[in-house]
mmCIF file of C-alpha atoms in Angstrom:
data_model
loop_
_atom_site.group_PDB
_atom_site.id
_atom_site.type_symbol
_atom_site.label_atom_id
_atom_site.label_comp_id
_atom_site.label_asym_id
_atom_site.label_seq_id
_atom_site.Cartn_x
_atom_site.Cartn_y
_atom_site.Cartn_z
ATOM 1 C CA UNK A 460 4.771 23.880 -5.037
ATOM 2 C CA UNK A 461 1.184 23.119 -6.054
ATOM 3 C CA UNK A 462 0.065 23.157 -2.410
ATOM 4 C CA UNK A 463 1.616 26.601 -1.921
ATOM 5 C CA UNK A 464 -0.052 27.836 -5.110
ATOM 6 C CA UNK A 465 -3.414 26.633 -3.799
ATOM 7 C CA UNK A 466 -2.793 28.364 -0.463
ATOM 8 C CA UNK A 467 -2.046 31.645 -2.249
ATOM 9 C CA UNK A 468 -5.151 31.211 -4.389
ATOM 10 C CA UNK A 469 -7.185 30.697 -1.210
ATOM 11 C CA UNK A 470 -6.013 34.072 0.098
ATOM 12 C CA UNK A 471 -3.016 33.325 2.308
ATOM 13 C CA UNK A 472 -0.919 36.538 2.426
ATOM 14 C CA UNK A 473 2.354 36.533 0.456
ATOM 15 C CA UNK A 474 5.375 35.414 2.444
ATOM 16 C CA UNK A 475 3.484 33.381 5.039
ATOM 17 C CA UNK A 476 4.075 30.041 3.301
ATOM 18 C CA UNK A 477 7.078 29.559 1.051
ATOM 19 C CA UNK A 478 8.807 26.775 -0.842
ATOM 20 C CA UNK A 479 12.591 27.098 -0.932
ATOM 21 C CA UNK A 480 14.304 24.792 -3.410
ATOM 22 C CA UNK A 481 17.849 23.792 -2.582
ATOM 23 C CA UNK A 482 20.143 21.358 -0.849
ATOM 24 C CA UNK A 483 22.508 21.529 2.112
ATOM 25 C CA UNK A 484 23.420 25.199 1.641
ATOM 26 C CA UNK A 485 19.783 26.296 1.734
ATOM 27 C CA UNK A 486 19.105 24.237 4.850
ATOM 28 C CA UNK A 487 22.212 25.564 6.592
ATOM 29 C CA UNK A 488 21.103 29.119 5.858
ATOM 30 C CA UNK A 489 17.715 28.437 7.457
ATOM 31 C CA UNK A 490 19.296 26.814 10.507
ATOM 32 C CA UNK A 491 21.684 29.722 11.059
ATOM 33 C CA UNK A 492 19.712 32.793 9.960
ATOM 34 C CA UNK A 493 19.001 35.186 12.861
ATOM 35 C CA UNK A 494 15.448 35.866 11.674
ATOM 36 C CA UNK A 495 14.493 32.188 11.974
ATOM 37 C CA UNK A 496 13.182 31.543 15.485
ATOM 38 C CA UNK A 497 12.097 27.908 15.224
ATOM 39 C CA UNK A 498 12.664 24.906 12.977
ATOM 40 C CA UNK A 499 10.273 21.988 12.466
ATOM 41 C CA UNK A 500 11.670 19.073 10.479
ATOM 42 C CA UNK A 501 10.599 15.631 9.256
ATOM 43 C CA UNK A 502 13.091 13.240 7.657
ATOM 44 C CA UNK A 503 15.669 10.599 8.473
ATOM 45 C CA UNK A 504 16.947 10.261 12.026
ATOM 46 C CA UNK A 505 20.500 11.136 11.006
ATOM 47 C CA UNK A 506 19.339 14.376 9.406
ATOM 48 C CA UNK A 507 16.935 15.102 12.272
ATOM 49 C CA UNK A 508 19.804 14.804 14.734
ATOM 50 C CA UNK A 509 21.917 17.190 12.643
ATOM 51 C CA UNK A 510 19.082 19.715 12.284
ATOM 52 C CA UNK A 511 18.408 19.580 16.014
ATOM 53 C CA UNK A 512 22.044 20.161 16.932
ATOM 54 C CA UNK A 513 22.713 22.902 14.387
ATOM 55 C CA UNK A 514 19.527 24.860 15.051
ATOM 56 C CA UNK A 515 19.856 24.580 18.830
ATOM 57 C CA UNK A 516 23.449 25.787 18.617
ATOM 58 C CA UNK A 517 22.104 28.980 17.046
ATOM 59 C CA UNK A 518 19.534 29.466 19.776
ATOM 60 C CA UNK A 519 16.437 28.230 17.957
ATOM 61 C CA UNK A 520 13.628 26.041 19.199
ATOM 62 C CA UNK A 521 13.525 22.744 17.320
ATOM 63 C CA UNK A 522 11.198 19.828 16.730
ATOM 64 C CA UNK A 523 12.897 17.264 14.509
ATOM 65 C CA UNK A 524 11.005 14.085 13.643
ATOM 66 C CA UNK A 525 13.139 11.184 12.441
ATOM 67 C CA UNK A 526 12.691 7.629 11.213
ATOM 68 C CA UNK A 527 10.691 4.684 12.522
ATOM 69 C CA UNK A 528 10.570 0.909 12.783
ATOM 70 C CA UNK A 529 7.089 0.217 14.050
ATOM 71 C CA UNK A 530 6.417 -3.125 15.750
ATOM 72 C CA UNK A 531 3.010 -4.792 15.847
ATOM 73 C CA UNK A 532 2.537 -7.323 18.646
ATOM 74 C CA UNK A 533 -0.086 -10.069 18.223
ATOM 75 C CA UNK A 534 -1.142 -12.069 21.292
ATOM 76 C CA UNK A 535 -2.814 -15.505 21.108
ATOM 77 C CA UNK A 536 -6.134 -14.081 22.322
ATOM 78 C CA UNK A 537 -6.351 -11.529 19.494
ATOM 79 C CA UNK A 538 -9.204 -11.478 16.986
ATOM 80 C CA UNK A 539 -7.160 -12.817 14.069
ATOM 81 C CA UNK A 540 -9.463 -11.683 11.275
ATOM 82 C CA UNK A 541 -9.657 -8.076 12.458
ATOM 83 C CA UNK A 542 -5.946 -8.131 13.262
ATOM 84 C CA UNK A 543 -5.059 -9.322 9.761
ATOM 85 C CA UNK A 544 -7.045 -6.508 8.166
ATOM 86 C CA UNK A 545 -5.361 -3.962 10.426
ATOM 87 C CA UNK A 546 -1.897 -5.363 9.708
ATOM 88 C CA UNK A 547 -2.370 -5.335 5.937
ATOM 89 C CA UNK A 548 -3.657 -1.774 5.946
ATOM 90 C CA UNK A 549 -0.799 -0.609 8.130
ATOM 91 C CA UNK A 550 2.019 -2.408 6.313
ATOM 92 C CA UNK A 551 0.901 -2.192 2.688
ATOM 93 C CA UNK A 552 -1.333 0.886 2.659
ATOM 94 C CA UNK A 553 0.320 3.826 0.881
ATOM 95 C CA UNK A 554 2.862 1.201 -0.259
ATOM 96 C CA UNK A 555 4.399 1.418 3.209
ATOM 97 C CA UNK A 556 5.521 5.004 2.613
ATOM 98 C CA UNK A 557 4.467 6.656 5.867
ATOM 99 C CA UNK A 558 6.189 7.038 9.203
ATOM 100 C CA UNK A 559 3.444 5.156 11.056
ATOM 101 C CA UNK A 560 3.442 2.145 8.730
ATOM 102 C CA UNK A 561 3.737 -1.235 10.406
ATOM 103 C CA UNK A 562 6.987 -3.021 9.697
ATOM 104 C CA UNK A 563 7.744 -5.879 12.113
ATOM 105 C CA UNK A 564 4.968 -8.289 13.135
ATOM 106 C CA UNK A 565 5.773 -10.035 16.410
ATOM 107 C CA UNK A 566 3.657 -13.148 16.932
ATOM 108 C CA UNK A 567 3.485 -14.371 20.523
ATOM 109 C CA UNK A 568 3.255 -18.157 20.883
ATOM 110 C CA UNK A 569 0.529 -19.765 18.772
ATOM 111 C CA UNK A 570 -0.444 -16.370 17.381
ATOM 112 C CA UNK A 571 2.568 -16.500 15.063
ATOM 113 C CA UNK A 572 1.362 -19.354 12.862
ATOM 114 C CA UNK A 573 -2.221 -18.102 12.861
ATOM 115 C CA UNK A 574 -1.351 -14.590 11.788
ATOM 116 C CA UNK A 575 1.409 -15.706 9.388
ATOM 117 C CA UNK A 576 -0.940 -17.681 7.158
ATOM 118 C CA UNK A 577 -3.624 -15.012 7.162
ATOM 119 C CA UNK A 578 -1.206 -12.178 6.421
ATOM 120 C CA UNK A 579 0.507 -13.964 3.530
ATOM 121 C CA UNK A 580 -2.786 -15.087 1.981
ATOM 122 C CA UNK A 581 -4.265 -11.616 2.347
ATOM 123 C CA UNK A 582 -1.193 -9.880 0.928
ATOM 124 C CA UNK A 583 -1.320 -12.083 -2.187
ATOM 125 C CA UNK A 584 -4.825 -10.819 -2.917
ATOM 126 C CA UNK A 585 -4.003 -7.108 -2.726
ATOM 127 C CA UNK A 586 -4.397 -5.198 -5.992
ATOM 128 C CA UNK A 587 -1.634 -2.939 -7.307
ATOM 129 C CA UNK A 588 -2.429 0.066 -9.440
ATOM 130 C CA UNK A 589 -2.977 3.788 -9.677
ATOM 131 C CA UNK A 590 -3.712 4.895 -6.136
ATOM 132 C CA UNK A 591 -6.864 6.864 -6.944
ATOM 133 C CA UNK A 592 -8.481 4.099 -9.012
ATOM 134 C CA UNK A 593 -11.403 2.094 -7.665
ATOM 135 C CA UNK A 594 -10.444 -1.246 -6.145
ATOM 136 C CA UNK A 595 -6.716 -0.521 -5.856
ATOM 137 C CA UNK A 596 -5.075 -1.508 -2.561
ATOM 138 C CA UNK A 597 -1.403 -0.661 -3.149
ATOM 139 C CA UNK A 598 -0.096 2.219 -5.236
ATOM 140 C CA UNK A 599 3.426 2.766 -6.581
ATOM 141 C CA UNK A 600 6.436 3.847 -4.569
ATOM 142 C CA UNK A 601 7.512 7.440 -5.069
ATOM 143 C CA UNK A 602 10.333 7.024 -7.611
ATOM 144 C CA UNK A 603 12.594 4.601 -9.442
ATOM 145 C CA UNK A 604 15.545 5.290 -7.095
ATOM 146 C CA UNK A 605 13.341 4.564 -4.090
ATOM 147 C CA UNK A 606 12.113 1.344 -5.684
ATOM 148 C CA UNK A 607 15.747 0.320 -6.071
ATOM 149 C CA UNK A 608 16.349 1.180 -2.419
ATOM 150 C CA UNK A 609 13.475 -1.052 -1.283
ATOM 151 C CA UNK A 610 14.731 -3.792 -3.598
ATOM 152 C CA UNK A 611 18.149 -3.479 -1.978
ATOM 153 C CA UNK A 612 16.630 -4.045 1.453
ATOM 154 C CA UNK A 613 14.870 -7.176 0.207
ATOM 155 C CA UNK A 614 18.025 -8.569 -1.360
ATOM 156 C CA UNK A 615 19.981 -7.826 1.801
ATOM 157 C CA UNK A 616 17.285 -9.567 3.850
ATOM 158 C CA UNK A 617 17.642 -12.705 1.751
ATOM 159 C CA UNK A 618 21.401 -12.540 2.110
ATOM 160 C CA UNK A 619 21.230 -12.147 5.882
ATOM 161 C CA UNK A 620 19.226 -15.348 6.332
ATOM 162 C CA UNK A 621 15.612 -14.186 6.532
ATOM 163 C CA UNK A 622 13.087 -16.343 4.652
ATOM 164 C CA UNK A 623 11.353 -14.556 1.776
ATOM 165 C CA UNK A 624 7.857 -16.050 1.594
ATOM 166 C CA UNK A 625 6.235 -13.403 -0.627
ATOM 167 C CA UNK A 626 8.314 -11.494 -3.176
ATOM 168 C CA UNK A 627 7.008 -8.283 -4.731
ATOM 169 C CA UNK A 628 10.156 -7.206 -6.561
ATOM 170 C CA UNK A 629 8.908 -8.106 -10.038
ATOM 171 C CA UNK A 630 5.417 -6.668 -9.675
ATOM 172 C CA UNK A 631 3.825 -5.125 -12.786
ATOM 173 C CA UNK A 632 0.511 -3.467 -13.606
ATOM 174 C CA UNK A 633 -1.163 -3.959 -16.989
ATOM 175 C CA UNK A 634 -1.271 -0.775 -19.021
ATOM 176 C CA UNK A 635 1.075 1.103 -16.696
ATOM 177 C CA UNK A 636 4.566 -0.082 -17.616
ATOM 178 C CA UNK A 637 6.329 3.020 -16.303
ATOM 179 C CA UNK A 638 4.962 2.890 -12.758
ATOM 180 C CA UNK A 639 7.346 2.352 -9.875
ATOM 181 C CA UNK A 640 5.648 -0.842 -8.734
ATOM 182 C CA UNK A 641 6.655 -2.905 -5.753
ATOM 183 C CA UNK A 642 4.298 -5.630 -4.620
ATOM 184 C CA UNK A 643 3.565 -6.723 -1.054
ATOM 185 C CA UNK A 644 6.604 -8.535 0.320
ATOM 186 C CA UNK A 645 6.790 -10.718 3.423
ATOM 187 C CA UNK A 646 9.807 -12.107 5.277
ATOM 188 C CA UNK A 647 9.814 -14.501 8.194
ATOM 189 C CA UNK A 648 12.603 -15.484 10.581
ATOM 190 C CA UNK A 649 13.540 -11.820 10.903
ATOM 191 C CA UNK A 650 15.812 -11.037 13.850
ATOM 192 C CA UNK A 651 16.602 -7.641 15.428
ATOM 193 C CA UNK A 652 20.227 -7.756 14.287
ATOM 194 C CA UNK A 653 19.232 -7.912 10.601
ATOM 195 C CA UNK A 654 19.047 -4.597 8.787
ATOM 196 C CA UNK A 655 15.514 -5.382 7.577
ATOM 197 C CA UNK A 656 14.597 -5.934 11.229
ATOM 198 C CA UNK A 657 16.045 -2.717 12.596
ATOM 199 C CA UNK A 658 15.993 -0.026 9.867
ATOM 200 C CA UNK A 659 13.117 1.782 8.188
ATOM 201 C CA UNK A 660 12.455 0.431 4.683
ATOM 202 C CA UNK A 661 9.623 2.784 3.680
ATOM 203 C CA UNK A 662 8.069 0.245 1.352
ATOM 204 C CA UNK A 663 5.444 -2.548 1.377
ATOM 205 C CA UNK A 664 7.671 -5.006 3.223
ATOM 206 C CA UNK A 665 6.742 -6.955 6.367
ATOM 207 C CA UNK A 666 9.076 -8.859 8.660
ATOM 208 C CA UNK A 667 7.635 -11.656 10.808
ATOM 209 C CA UNK A 668 9.244 -12.790 14.031
ATOM 210 C CA UNK A 669 8.200 -15.279 16.693
ATOM 211 C CA UNK A 670 8.492 -14.874 20.475
ATOM 212 C CA UNK A 671 7.140 -16.972 23.330
ATOM 213 C CA UNK A 672 5.802 -14.309 25.692
ATOM 214 C CA UNK A 673 4.703 -10.704 26.075
ATOM 215 C CA UNK A 674 7.933 -10.081 27.991
ATOM 216 C CA UNK A 675 9.964 -11.103 24.941
ATOM 217 C CA UNK A 676 7.775 -8.951 22.702
ATOM 218 C CA UNK A 677 8.504 -5.924 24.894
ATOM 219 C CA UNK A 678 12.217 -6.759 24.700
ATOM 220 C CA UNK A 679 12.026 -6.745 20.892
ATOM 221 C CA UNK A 680 10.506 -3.271 20.976
ATOM 222 C CA UNK A 681 13.225 -2.017 23.329
ATOM 223 C CA UNK A 682 16.011 -3.535 21.232
ATOM 224 C CA UNK A 683 15.219 -1.142 18.400
ATOM 225 C CA UNK A 684 16.644 2.377 18.503
ATOM 226 C CA UNK A 685 13.518 3.968 17.032
ATOM 227 C CA UNK A 686 10.467 4.836 19.107
ATOM 228 C CA UNK A 687 7.806 6.244 16.828
ATOM 229 C CA UNK A 688 4.776 3.945 17.125
ATOM 230 C CA UNK A 689 3.806 0.475 18.307
ATOM 231 C CA UNK A 690 0.598 -1.557 18.337
ATOM 232 C CA UNK A 691 -0.660 -4.527 20.312
ATOM 233 C CA UNK A 692 -3.512 -6.805 19.269
ATOM 234 C CA UNK A 693 -5.311 -8.543 22.113
ATOM 235 C CA UNK A 694 -8.689 -8.973 23.776
ATOM 236 C CA UNK A 695 -7.087 -8.710 27.221
ATOM 237 C CA UNK A 696 -7.347 -5.337 28.909
ATOM 238 C CA UNK A 697 -4.709 -6.440 31.409
ATOM 239 C CA UNK A 698 -2.195 -7.246 28.655
ATOM 240 C CA UNK A 699 -2.928 -3.973 26.870
ATOM 241 C CA UNK A 700 -2.412 -1.920 30.037
ATOM 242 C CA UNK A 701 0.783 -3.767 30.923
ATOM 243 C CA UNK A 702 2.136 -3.213 27.419
ATOM 244 C CA UNK A 703 1.173 0.452 27.512
ATOM 245 C CA UNK A 704 3.246 1.026 30.639
ATOM 246 C CA UNK A 705 6.238 -1.052 29.592
ATOM 247 C CA UNK A 706 6.721 -0.442 25.859
ATOM 248 C CA UNK A 707 8.033 3.113 26.249
ATOM 249 C CA UNK A 708 6.883 4.303 22.818
ATOM 250 C CA UNK A 709 5.256 7.697 22.338
ATOM 251 C CA UNK A 710 2.368 6.625 20.082
ATOM 252 C CA UNK A 711 0.660 3.340 20.932
ATOM 253 C CA UNK A 712 -2.243 1.522 19.344
ATOM 254 C CA UNK A 713 -4.439 -1.148 20.908
ATOM 255 C CA UNK A 714 -6.069 -3.225 18.160
ATOM 256 C CA UNK A 715 -5.180 -0.359 15.787
ATOM 257 C CA UNK A 716 -2.925 -0.810 12.758
ATOM 258 C CA UNK A 717 -1.853 2.816 12.364
ATOM 259 C CA UNK A 718 -1.417 4.526 15.732
ATOM 260 C CA UNK A 719 -2.118 8.012 14.375
ATOM 261 C CA UNK A 720 -3.459 10.415 17.009
ATOM 262 C CA UNK A 721 -6.128 12.928 16.059
ATOM 263 C CA UNK A 722 -4.925 16.455 15.364
ATOM 264 C CA UNK A 723 -5.621 17.784 18.860
ATOM 265 C CA UNK A 724 -3.146 15.290 20.407
ATOM 266 C CA UNK A 725 0.674 15.547 20.184
ATOM 267 C CA UNK A 726 2.333 13.690 17.311
ATOM 268 C CA UNK A 727 5.920 12.523 17.578
ATOM 269 C CA UNK A 728 8.094 9.656 18.693
ATOM 270 C CA UNK A 729 10.866 9.027 21.187
ATOM 271 C CA UNK A 730 14.455 7.758 21.103
ATOM 272 C CA UNK A 731 15.936 8.197 17.606
ATOM 273 C CA UNK A 732 12.516 9.065 16.171
ATOM 274 C CA UNK A 733 12.315 12.517 17.754
ATOM 275 C CA UNK A 734 14.709 15.281 18.759
ATOM 276 C CA UNK A 735 13.279 18.193 20.687
ATOM 277 C CA UNK A 736 10.808 18.978 23.442
ATOM 278 C CA UNK A 737 7.469 20.105 22.006
ATOM 279 C CA UNK A 738 5.966 17.692 19.504
ATOM 280 C CA UNK A 739 3.850 18.284 16.412
ATOM 281 C CA UNK A 740 0.056 18.746 16.487
ATOM 282 C CA UNK A 741 -2.203 19.681 19.380
ATOM 283 C CA UNK A 742 -1.285 22.048 22.187
ATOM 284 C CA UNK A 743 2.412 21.271 21.686
ATOM 285 C CA UNK A 744 2.328 22.640 18.143
ATOM 286 C CA UNK A 745 0.522 25.814 19.209
ATOM 287 C CA UNK A 746 3.035 26.364 21.978
ATOM 288 C CA UNK A 747 5.958 25.669 19.623
ATOM 289 C CA UNK A 748 4.839 28.377 17.197
ATOM 290 C CA UNK A 749 3.883 30.868 19.926
ATOM 291 C CA UNK A 750 6.085 33.267 21.871
ATOM 292 C CA UNK A 751 4.327 33.376 25.227
ATOM 293 C CA UNK A 752 4.823 36.622 27.102
ATOM 294 C CA UNK A 753 4.058 37.733 30.632
ATOM 295 C CA UNK A 754 3.550 41.396 31.548
ATOM 296 C CA UNK A 755 3.975 42.452 35.181
ATOM 297 C CA UNK A 756 2.636 45.972 35.739
ATOM 298 C CA UNK A 757 2.358 48.466 38.572
ATOM 299 C CA UNK A 758 0.361 51.694 38.209
#
């Protein structure tokens, strides 16, 4: 609401940008109303799939962005120090509450042990607190119910056999007892069949897994039903190019923790992470919001 108020204050004409409060009934009305030509959505994959189907049934163009489970592949020839910094920023930045956040770290061969120690040691040093304060690395999660949801994932991970090597469930911040704090959390021995290894947690939780080759790393990426973003860390141009062609993910990073394209490039995933044709940002977004017309004349 505050963003819309600022837009109106800046001079945006009334009715151009609106906030509609409501639940399922309000959404259904938008999806079915004859005056609505297109629908752009961001949320869970289950809801994105529903929005896509319902809006398309009523003849509307749709771009529906769903969930993510972003893998980060580390090869033995990677620069471990730079990789560790990128991993920590991706996984724990914004308390893991962004669709491009890293989630599963796949260490290839000897890279696993090297990156494991560095990531755990680095995560222990991160500072929790108010996100806008100087020196703070990790802010709170959005609400108490969401904190409980993240906690539930962690408890389920322990129950499914993953090894909890860094536990942030009891994190506190001096002077801020009412904050929804959740400290950096790290699992190892995470497999693709575990819920913490296949579903989006949306919190500062990392899952570590070991493979023996780049081929196995690619298999891990393909085993997941999401396809939002993926990153590879290597000093080998050959490995990076091979991964780029084989991974099959829409947004890829090479030695980048958050594979976020600049605004003039398309933004959106594949598989269960995106339903539609034209993606967000860039030329796709302009085309999505434009009715292109052709006039053929004879005089």
